[in-house]
Amino acid sequence: MSASNFSDPSLLRGLTQRRFGRRDALRLSGLAAMGGALAACGVQGQGTQAPASAEPDAVAQFWNGKVKNGSMSFAGWPLYMDPKQPELKKFTARTGIKVKYDEVIQEMGPWFAKVQPQLSAGQSIGYDLMVITNSFQFTQFRDSGFLAPLDHSKLPNYAKNAGAAYKKEAFDPGNAYSIPWASGMTGIAYDFNRTGREITKLADLWDPQFKGKVGMFSDIQELGNFGLLALGIDPAESTADDWEKAADHLRKQKDDKIVRNYYDQSYIEALGSGEVWLTQAWSGDIFQKNISDGTDFRFVIPDEGGTIWTDNMTIPVTAPNPVDALMLMDFFYEVENAATLAEYINYVCPVPAAQPVIRTHAGKATGEDKDALLDVADSKLVFPTKVEYDKLHYYVAFEATAEQQKFQKTFEPIVLG
């Protein structure tokens, strides 16, 4: 993939008309936004560099004297919430806080480049809450001192209801600056009718039995992650030497002609047509494909592991209404609110207790609505079990632009060559 390889021009991930594929937009982040975003790389805020985990005195210093103001602005991704905004209306009715919600974030790199000058100057970006991905830009936001340290004493619903996996995120230790909005998984999808057997391991993607019938992602970070995991290396802990070993492993897979192609969003069509029998895949795609087309593709987190990506609610350090924003963050961790949000967006829900609530909602519904709610409640792609969570890893953590570029140069030739 060239620089354009890092972006899917369709900008669509979802397979229904009601939602853009959030995961596709994510693919434009991190390694994806190498163009204009690199111009902003390494630019620090006017203050000192923020620590990876906020100190207690930093929390007290930021929140001292802050009060509820009765209004706030929220920057989100396209169609990452029901357009009728039922949760926001409920929040306003309860608290009196009016929320202006804008779907202004399309890509992480350009979003950082857009707001960085204002944040560096200590100016408001016009938003009190923004949803950002655990990408290279998250590290930039944090280390530039652009994110407000969270006062967890004001997040009781998060403390009570967040799943264990969302309280130990490697990219934000202690959730010092963020709490999750939603997440998704990268694993293997396959057509059992063609493979003739269960697919359980990353090694299956290298199996000569499936020569010419394996799909891999053209997304460099996703491709590299699986190369590392196939060798038993945790991406988040990997080194440049590990990247070279993983690249060699992926080159052998290619040289042995096991890989049919390196796909963007089109992998799902390739699986549907039989062009490939098994492929790297994003969990939300397979859930929606089976629902919309009646297919029976299977999705598995391989034994060696898969990856998890997370979109996170954060407060810009210059936000004029941070108390209002913090209240909204905790509001979305009330079980009922987490449930209705998951019913619409269908991504992995960070509140496990939302699952039985969705089943209760299904019990009160009829016809297709009932079936759709049961599909969401019963799906391991929306509510993974502990077994799945235990096999998920975070992405490679880049601490500097040079590391990011090294990673790109290591894996890009596999796709381009």
mmCIF file of C-alpha atoms in Angstrom, residues 120-375:
data_model
loop_
_atom_site.group_PDB
_atom_site.id
_atom_site.type_symbol
_atom_site.label_atom_id
_atom_site.label_comp_id
_atom_site.label_asym_id
_atom_site.label_seq_id
_atom_site.Cartn_x
_atom_site.Cartn_y
_atom_site.Cartn_z
ATOM 1 C CA SER A 120 -0.717 24.480 21.510
ATOM 2 C CA ALA A 121 -1.845 28.068 21.880
ATOM 3 C CA GLY A 122 -3.999 27.204 24.874
ATOM 4 C CA GLN A 123 -7.195 27.937 22.972
ATOM 5 C CA SER A 124 -10.482 26.058 22.923
ATOM 6 C CA ILE A 125 -11.078 23.824 19.902
ATOM 7 C CA GLY A 126 -14.807 24.393 20.233
ATOM 8 C CA TYR A 127 -15.431 20.984 21.821
ATOM 9 C CA ASP A 128 -15.525 19.770 25.391
ATOM 10 C CA LEU A 129 -15.522 16.070 24.567
ATOM 11 C CA MET A 130 -13.992 14.177 21.651
ATOM 12 C CA VAL A 131 -13.766 10.509 20.708
ATOM 13 C CA ILE A 132 -10.258 9.505 19.669
ATOM 14 C CA THR A 133 -8.697 6.152 18.796
ATOM 15 C CA ASN A 134 -5.857 4.278 20.485
ATOM 16 C CA SER A 135 -3.597 5.267 17.615
ATOM 17 C CA PHE A 136 -0.299 7.099 17.304
ATOM 18 C CA GLN A 137 -2.292 10.303 17.568
ATOM 19 C CA PHE A 138 -3.590 9.313 21.010
ATOM 20 C CA THR A 139 0.000 9.314 22.185
ATOM 21 C CA GLN A 140 0.531 12.697 20.540
ATOM 22 C CA PHE A 141 -2.526 14.169 22.229
ATOM 23 C CA ARG A 142 -1.481 12.814 25.602
ATOM 24 C CA ASP A 143 2.227 13.574 25.481
ATOM 25 C CA SER A 144 1.630 17.069 24.161
ATOM 26 C CA GLY A 145 -0.397 17.828 27.261
ATOM 27 C CA PHE A 146 -3.575 18.247 25.214
ATOM 28 C CA LEU A 147 -5.805 15.905 27.262
ATOM 29 C CA ALA A 148 -7.350 16.729 30.622
ATOM 30 C CA PRO A 149 -6.572 14.211 33.382
ATOM 31 C CA LEU A 150 -9.822 12.567 34.422
ATOM 32 C CA ASP A 151 -11.245 12.838 37.918
ATOM 33 C CA HIS A 152 -12.300 9.242 38.488
ATOM 34 C CA SER A 153 -14.122 10.169 41.671
ATOM 35 C CA LYS A 154 -16.707 11.686 39.338
ATOM 36 C CA LEU A 155 -16.974 8.526 37.192
ATOM 37 C CA PRO A 156 -18.822 6.082 39.492
ATOM 38 C CA ASN A 157 -20.742 4.392 36.669
ATOM 39 C CA TYR A 158 -17.523 3.730 34.781
ATOM 40 C CA ALA A 159 -15.957 2.259 37.938
ATOM 41 C CA LYS A 160 -18.995 0.060 38.549
ATOM 42 C CA ASN A 161 -19.945 -1.040 35.050
ATOM 43 C CA ALA A 162 -16.910 -0.981 32.738
ATOM 44 C CA GLY A 163 -15.610 -4.390 31.709
ATOM 45 C CA ALA A 164 -12.278 -5.459 33.166
ATOM 46 C CA ALA A 165 -10.582 -5.224 29.763
ATOM 47 C CA TYR A 166 -11.379 -1.506 29.667
ATOM 48 C CA LYS A 167 -9.649 -0.724 32.934
ATOM 49 C CA LYS A 168 -6.193 -1.947 31.954
ATOM 50 C CA GLU A 169 -5.583 -0.447 28.545
ATOM 51 C CA ALA A 170 -1.923 -0.342 27.625
ATOM 52 C CA PHE A 171 -2.176 2.903 25.668
ATOM 53 C CA ASP A 172 -3.649 4.801 28.658
ATOM 54 C CA PRO A 173 -2.535 3.249 31.962
ATOM 55 C CA GLY A 174 -5.170 3.633 34.621
ATOM 56 C CA ASN A 175 -7.461 5.319 32.099
ATOM 57 C CA ALA A 176 -5.840 8.549 33.216
ATOM 58 C CA TYR A 177 -7.058 10.503 30.195
ATOM 59 C CA SER A 178 -9.764 8.414 28.569
ATOM 60 C CA ILE A 179 -12.566 5.921 28.960
ATOM 61 C CA PRO A 180 -13.852 3.817 26.042
ATOM 62 C CA TRP A 181 -16.768 4.706 23.816
ATOM 63 C CA ALA A 182 -16.763 1.451 21.838
ATOM 64 C CA SER A 183 -14.284 -1.019 20.414
ATOM 65 C CA GLY A 184 -13.822 -3.775 17.872
ATOM 66 C CA MET A 185 -11.692 -6.826 17.184
ATOM 67 C CA THR A 186 -9.458 -8.048 14.385
ATOM 68 C CA GLY A 187 -9.446 -11.807 13.885
ATOM 69 C CA ILE A 188 -10.125 -14.379 11.156
ATOM 70 C CA ALA A 189 -13.350 -14.822 9.210
ATOM 71 C CA TYR A 190 -13.946 -17.957 7.193
ATOM 72 C CA ASP A 191 -16.504 -19.883 5.192
ATOM 73 C CA PHE A 192 -16.783 -23.315 6.774
ATOM 74 C CA ASN A 193 -18.508 -24.668 3.666
ATOM 75 C CA ARG A 194 -15.288 -24.030 1.749
ATOM 76 C CA THR A 195 -12.570 -24.648 4.343
ATOM 77 C CA GLY A 196 -14.215 -27.922 5.394
ATOM 78 C CA ARG A 197 -12.900 -27.530 8.931
ATOM 79 C CA GLU A 198 -12.797 -25.140 11.824
ATOM 80 C CA ILE A 199 -10.227 -22.371 11.655
ATOM 81 C CA THR A 200 -8.689 -21.760 15.062
ATOM 82 C CA LYS A 201 -5.101 -20.581 14.589
ATOM 83 C CA LEU A 202 -3.170 -17.842 12.853
ATOM 84 C CA ALA A 203 -1.094 -20.701 11.489
ATOM 85 C CA ASP A 204 -4.119 -21.569 9.341
ATOM 86 C CA LEU A 205 -3.404 -18.399 7.350
ATOM 87 C CA TRP A 206 -0.050 -19.938 6.428
ATOM 88 C CA ASP A 207 -1.414 -23.453 5.714
ATOM 89 C CA PRO A 208 -0.508 -24.680 2.181
ATOM 90 C CA GLN A 209 -3.860 -26.463 2.118
ATOM 91 C CA PHE A 210 -5.414 -23.026 1.506
ATOM 92 C CA LYS A 211 -2.918 -21.892 -1.108
ATOM 93 C CA GLY A 212 -4.359 -18.974 -3.048
ATOM 94 C CA LYS A 213 -7.440 -18.789 -0.851
ATOM 95 C CA VAL A 214 -6.172 -16.659 2.041
ATOM 96 C CA GLY A 215 -6.898 -12.960 2.368
ATOM 97 C CA MET A 216 -4.706 -10.585 4.350
ATOM 98 C CA PHE A 217 -5.210 -6.900 5.055
ATOM 99 C CA SER A 218 -3.504 -4.223 3.017
ATOM 100 C CA ASP A 219 -3.609 -2.098 6.162
ATOM 101 C CA ILE A 220 0.033 -2.140 7.231
ATOM 102 C CA GLN A 221 -0.598 -2.034 10.952
ATOM 103 C CA GLU A 222 -3.134 -4.848 10.888
ATOM 104 C CA LEU A 223 -0.879 -6.936 8.650
ATOM 105 C CA GLY A 224 2.125 -6.377 10.900
ATOM 106 C CA ASN A 225 0.122 -7.194 14.016
ATOM 107 C CA PHE A 226 -0.779 -10.628 12.678
ATOM 108 C CA GLY A 227 2.777 -11.319 11.583
ATOM 109 C CA LEU A 228 3.935 -10.583 15.112
ATOM 110 C CA LEU A 229 1.193 -12.577 16.802
ATOM 111 C CA ALA A 230 1.860 -15.573 14.559
ATOM 112 C CA LEU A 231 5.357 -15.662 16.041
ATOM 113 C CA GLY A 232 4.103 -15.336 19.600
ATOM 114 C CA ILE A 233 5.091 -11.672 19.925
ATOM 115 C CA ASP A 234 2.790 -9.174 21.647
ATOM 116 C CA PRO A 235 2.514 -6.191 19.260
ATOM 117 C CA ALA A 236 2.347 -3.674 22.115
ATOM 118 C CA GLU A 237 5.706 -4.945 23.430
ATOM 119 C CA SER A 238 7.412 -5.502 20.075
ATOM 120 C CA THR A 239 10.722 -4.072 18.897
ATOM 121 C CA ALA A 240 12.156 -3.184 15.500
ATOM 122 C CA ASP A 241 13.938 -6.558 15.458
ATOM 123 C CA ASP A 242 10.611 -8.261 16.060
ATOM 124 C CA TRP A 243 9.122 -6.343 13.123
ATOM 125 C CA GLU A 244 11.806 -7.715 10.814
ATOM 126 C CA LYS A 245 11.085 -11.278 11.944
ATOM 127 C CA ALA A 246 7.373 -10.783 11.411
ATOM 128 C CA ALA A 247 7.975 -9.281 7.974
ATOM 129 C CA ASP A 248 10.068 -12.317 7.003
ATOM 130 C CA HIS A 249 7.220 -14.582 8.114
ATOM 131 C CA LEU A 250 4.714 -12.615 6.063
ATOM 132 C CA ARG A 251 7.006 -12.592 3.023
ATOM 133 C CA LYS A 252 7.222 -16.385 3.164
ATOM 134 C CA GLN A 253 3.434 -16.569 3.215
ATOM 135 C CA LYS A 254 3.394 -14.392 0.100
ATOM 136 C CA ASP A 255 6.261 -16.165 -1.674
ATOM 137 C CA ASP A 256 4.553 -19.529 -1.114
ATOM 138 C CA LYS A 257 1.515 -18.052 -2.926
ATOM 139 C CA ILE A 258 -0.762 -18.790 -0.012
ATOM 140 C CA VAL A 259 -2.106 -15.202 -0.050
ATOM 141 C CA ARG A 260 -4.655 -14.479 -2.762
ATOM 142 C CA ASN A 261 -4.524 -10.732 -2.207
ATOM 143 C CA TYR A 262 -4.071 -7.930 0.310
ATOM 144 C CA TYR A 263 -7.486 -6.399 0.795
ATOM 145 C CA ASP A 264 -9.091 -3.237 2.041
ATOM 146 C CA GLN A 265 -12.829 -3.264 2.687
ATOM 147 C CA SER A 266 -13.232 -5.476 -0.386
ATOM 148 C CA TYR A 267 -12.158 -8.521 1.650
ATOM 149 C CA ILE A 268 -15.757 -9.064 2.647
ATOM 150 C CA GLU A 269 -16.842 -9.342 -0.986
ATOM 151 C CA ALA A 270 -13.920 -11.664 -1.705
ATOM 152 C CA LEU A 271 -15.084 -13.934 1.104
ATOM 153 C CA GLY A 272 -18.638 -13.818 -0.172
ATOM 154 C CA SER A 273 -17.682 -14.731 -3.751
ATOM 155 C CA GLY A 274 -15.367 -17.575 -2.748
ATOM 156 C CA GLU A 275 -12.293 -15.725 -3.995
ATOM 157 C CA VAL A 276 -10.910 -16.371 -0.508
ATOM 158 C CA TRP A 277 -12.021 -18.958 2.015
ATOM 159 C CA LEU A 278 -10.441 -17.427 5.097
ATOM 160 C CA THR A 279 -9.183 -13.923 5.732
ATOM 161 C CA GLN A 280 -8.181 -11.325 8.251
ATOM 162 C CA ALA A 281 -11.389 -9.595 9.271
ATOM 163 C CA TRP A 282 -12.978 -6.974 11.480
ATOM 164 C CA SER A 283 -15.631 -8.223 13.862
ATOM 165 C CA GLY A 284 -18.285 -5.638 12.988
ATOM 166 C CA ASP A 285 -18.114 -6.456 9.293
ATOM 167 C CA ILE A 286 -18.869 -10.119 9.785
ATOM 168 C CA PHE A 287 -21.710 -9.423 12.195
ATOM 169 C CA GLN A 288 -23.332 -7.034 9.709
ATOM 170 C CA LYS A 289 -22.661 -9.267 6.676
ATOM 171 C CA ASN A 290 -24.385 -12.223 8.294
ATOM 172 C CA ILE A 291 -27.318 -10.061 9.384
ATOM 173 C CA SER A 292 -27.794 -8.211 6.106
ATOM 174 C CA ASP A 293 -27.082 -10.997 3.596
ATOM 175 C CA GLY A 294 -28.039 -14.100 5.558
ATOM 176 C CA THR A 295 -24.545 -15.575 5.242
ATOM 177 C CA ASP A 296 -23.078 -17.874 7.871
ATOM 178 C CA PHE A 297 -19.475 -16.747 7.942
ATOM 179 C CA ARG A 298 -17.640 -17.484 11.148
ATOM 180 C CA PHE A 299 -15.393 -15.106 13.031
ATOM 181 C CA VAL A 300 -12.753 -16.322 15.449
ATOM 182 C CA ILE A 301 -10.058 -14.808 17.616
ATOM 183 C CA PRO A 302 -7.204 -17.210 16.826
ATOM 184 C CA ASP A 303 -5.442 -19.148 19.544
ATOM 185 C CA GLU A 304 -2.310 -17.042 19.114
ATOM 186 C CA GLY A 305 -4.366 -13.894 19.617
ATOM 187 C CA GLY A 306 -6.066 -11.073 17.769
ATOM 188 C CA THR A 307 -6.114 -7.320 18.227
ATOM 189 C CA ILE A 308 -8.516 -4.893 19.823
ATOM 190 C CA TRP A 309 -8.975 -1.266 18.872
ATOM 191 C CA THR A 310 -10.752 1.221 21.076
ATOM 192 C CA ASP A 311 -12.359 4.598 20.511
ATOM 193 C CA ASN A 312 -12.160 6.704 23.626
ATOM 194 C CA MET A 313 -13.921 9.663 25.181
ATOM 195 C CA THR A 314 -11.438 12.381 26.113
ATOM 196 C CA ILE A 315 -11.648 15.980 27.284
ATOM 197 C CA PRO A 316 -9.394 18.558 25.574
ATOM 198 C CA VAL A 317 -7.342 20.390 28.167
ATOM 199 C CA THR A 318 -8.748 23.718 26.933
ATOM 200 C CA ALA A 319 -12.395 22.620 27.132
ATOM 201 C CA PRO A 320 -14.579 25.430 28.533
ATOM 202 C CA ASN A 321 -17.118 22.962 29.959
ATOM 203 C CA PRO A 322 -15.149 19.979 31.283
ATOM 204 C CA VAL A 323 -17.462 19.217 34.218
ATOM 205 C CA ASP A 324 -20.424 18.899 31.863
ATOM 206 C CA ALA A 325 -18.329 16.647 29.604
ATOM 207 C CA LEU A 326 -17.262 14.435 32.516
ATOM 208 C CA MET A 327 -20.882 14.046 33.542
ATOM 209 C CA LEU A 328 -21.811 12.911 30.034
ATOM 210 C CA MET A 329 -18.934 10.430 29.956
ATOM 211 C CA ASP A 330 -20.197 8.776 33.116
ATOM 212 C CA PHE A 331 -23.797 8.911 31.854
ATOM 213 C CA PHE A 332 -22.890 6.599 28.975
ATOM 214 C CA TYR A 333 -21.691 4.028 31.511
ATOM 215 C CA GLU A 334 -25.149 3.666 33.003
ATOM 216 C CA VAL A 335 -26.185 0.215 31.867
ATOM 217 C CA GLU A 336 -29.415 1.275 30.161
ATOM 218 C CA ASN A 337 -27.653 3.982 28.160
ATOM 219 C CA ALA A 338 -24.806 1.665 27.164
ATOM 220 C CA ALA A 339 -27.398 -0.867 26.004
ATOM 221 C CA THR A 340 -29.347 1.498 23.741
ATOM 222 C CA LEU A 341 -26.109 2.812 22.234
ATOM 223 C CA ALA A 342 -24.898 -0.735 21.481
ATOM 224 C CA GLU A 343 -28.253 -1.596 19.929
ATOM 225 C CA TYR A 344 -27.662 1.087 17.347
ATOM 226 C CA ILE A 345 -23.938 0.960 16.614
ATOM 227 C CA ASN A 346 -23.346 -2.816 17.048
ATOM 228 C CA TYR A 347 -19.684 -2.434 18.006
ATOM 229 C CA VAL A 348 -18.144 -4.106 21.034
ATOM 230 C CA CYS A 349 -19.808 -2.662 24.122
ATOM 231 C CA PRO A 350 -17.520 -1.811 27.073
ATOM 232 C CA VAL A 351 -20.366 -2.443 29.540
ATOM 233 C CA PRO A 352 -20.991 -6.216 29.879
ATOM 234 C CA ALA A 353 -24.153 -5.690 31.929
ATOM 235 C CA ALA A 354 -25.779 -4.101 28.873
ATOM 236 C CA GLN A 355 -26.194 -7.576 27.355
ATOM 237 C CA PRO A 356 -29.094 -8.769 29.563
ATOM 238 C CA VAL A 357 -30.719 -5.353 29.223
ATOM 239 C CA ILE A 358 -30.745 -5.734 25.444
ATOM 240 C CA ARG A 359 -32.312 -9.168 25.885
ATOM 241 C CA THR A 360 -34.992 -7.538 28.037
ATOM 242 C CA HIS A 361 -35.616 -4.978 25.304
ATOM 243 C CA ALA A 362 -35.881 -7.824 22.787
ATOM 244 C CA GLY A 363 -38.484 -9.480 24.974
ATOM 245 C CA LYS A 364 -40.674 -6.415 24.655
ATOM 246 C CA ALA A 365 -40.188 -6.079 20.891
ATOM 247 C CA THR A 366 -41.810 -7.980 18.028
ATOM 248 C CA GLY A 367 -40.953 -9.197 14.543
ATOM 249 C CA GLU A 368 -37.720 -8.021 12.922
ATOM 250 C CA ASP A 369 -36.971 -5.620 15.772
ATOM 251 C CA LYS A 370 -37.038 -8.496 18.237
ATOM 252 C CA ASP A 371 -34.794 -10.617 16.040
ATOM 253 C CA ALA A 372 -32.327 -7.775 15.523
ATOM 254 C CA LEU A 373 -32.025 -7.093 19.242
ATOM 255 C CA LEU A 374 -31.500 -10.766 19.999
ATOM 256 C CA ASP A 375 -28.803 -10.906 17.319
#
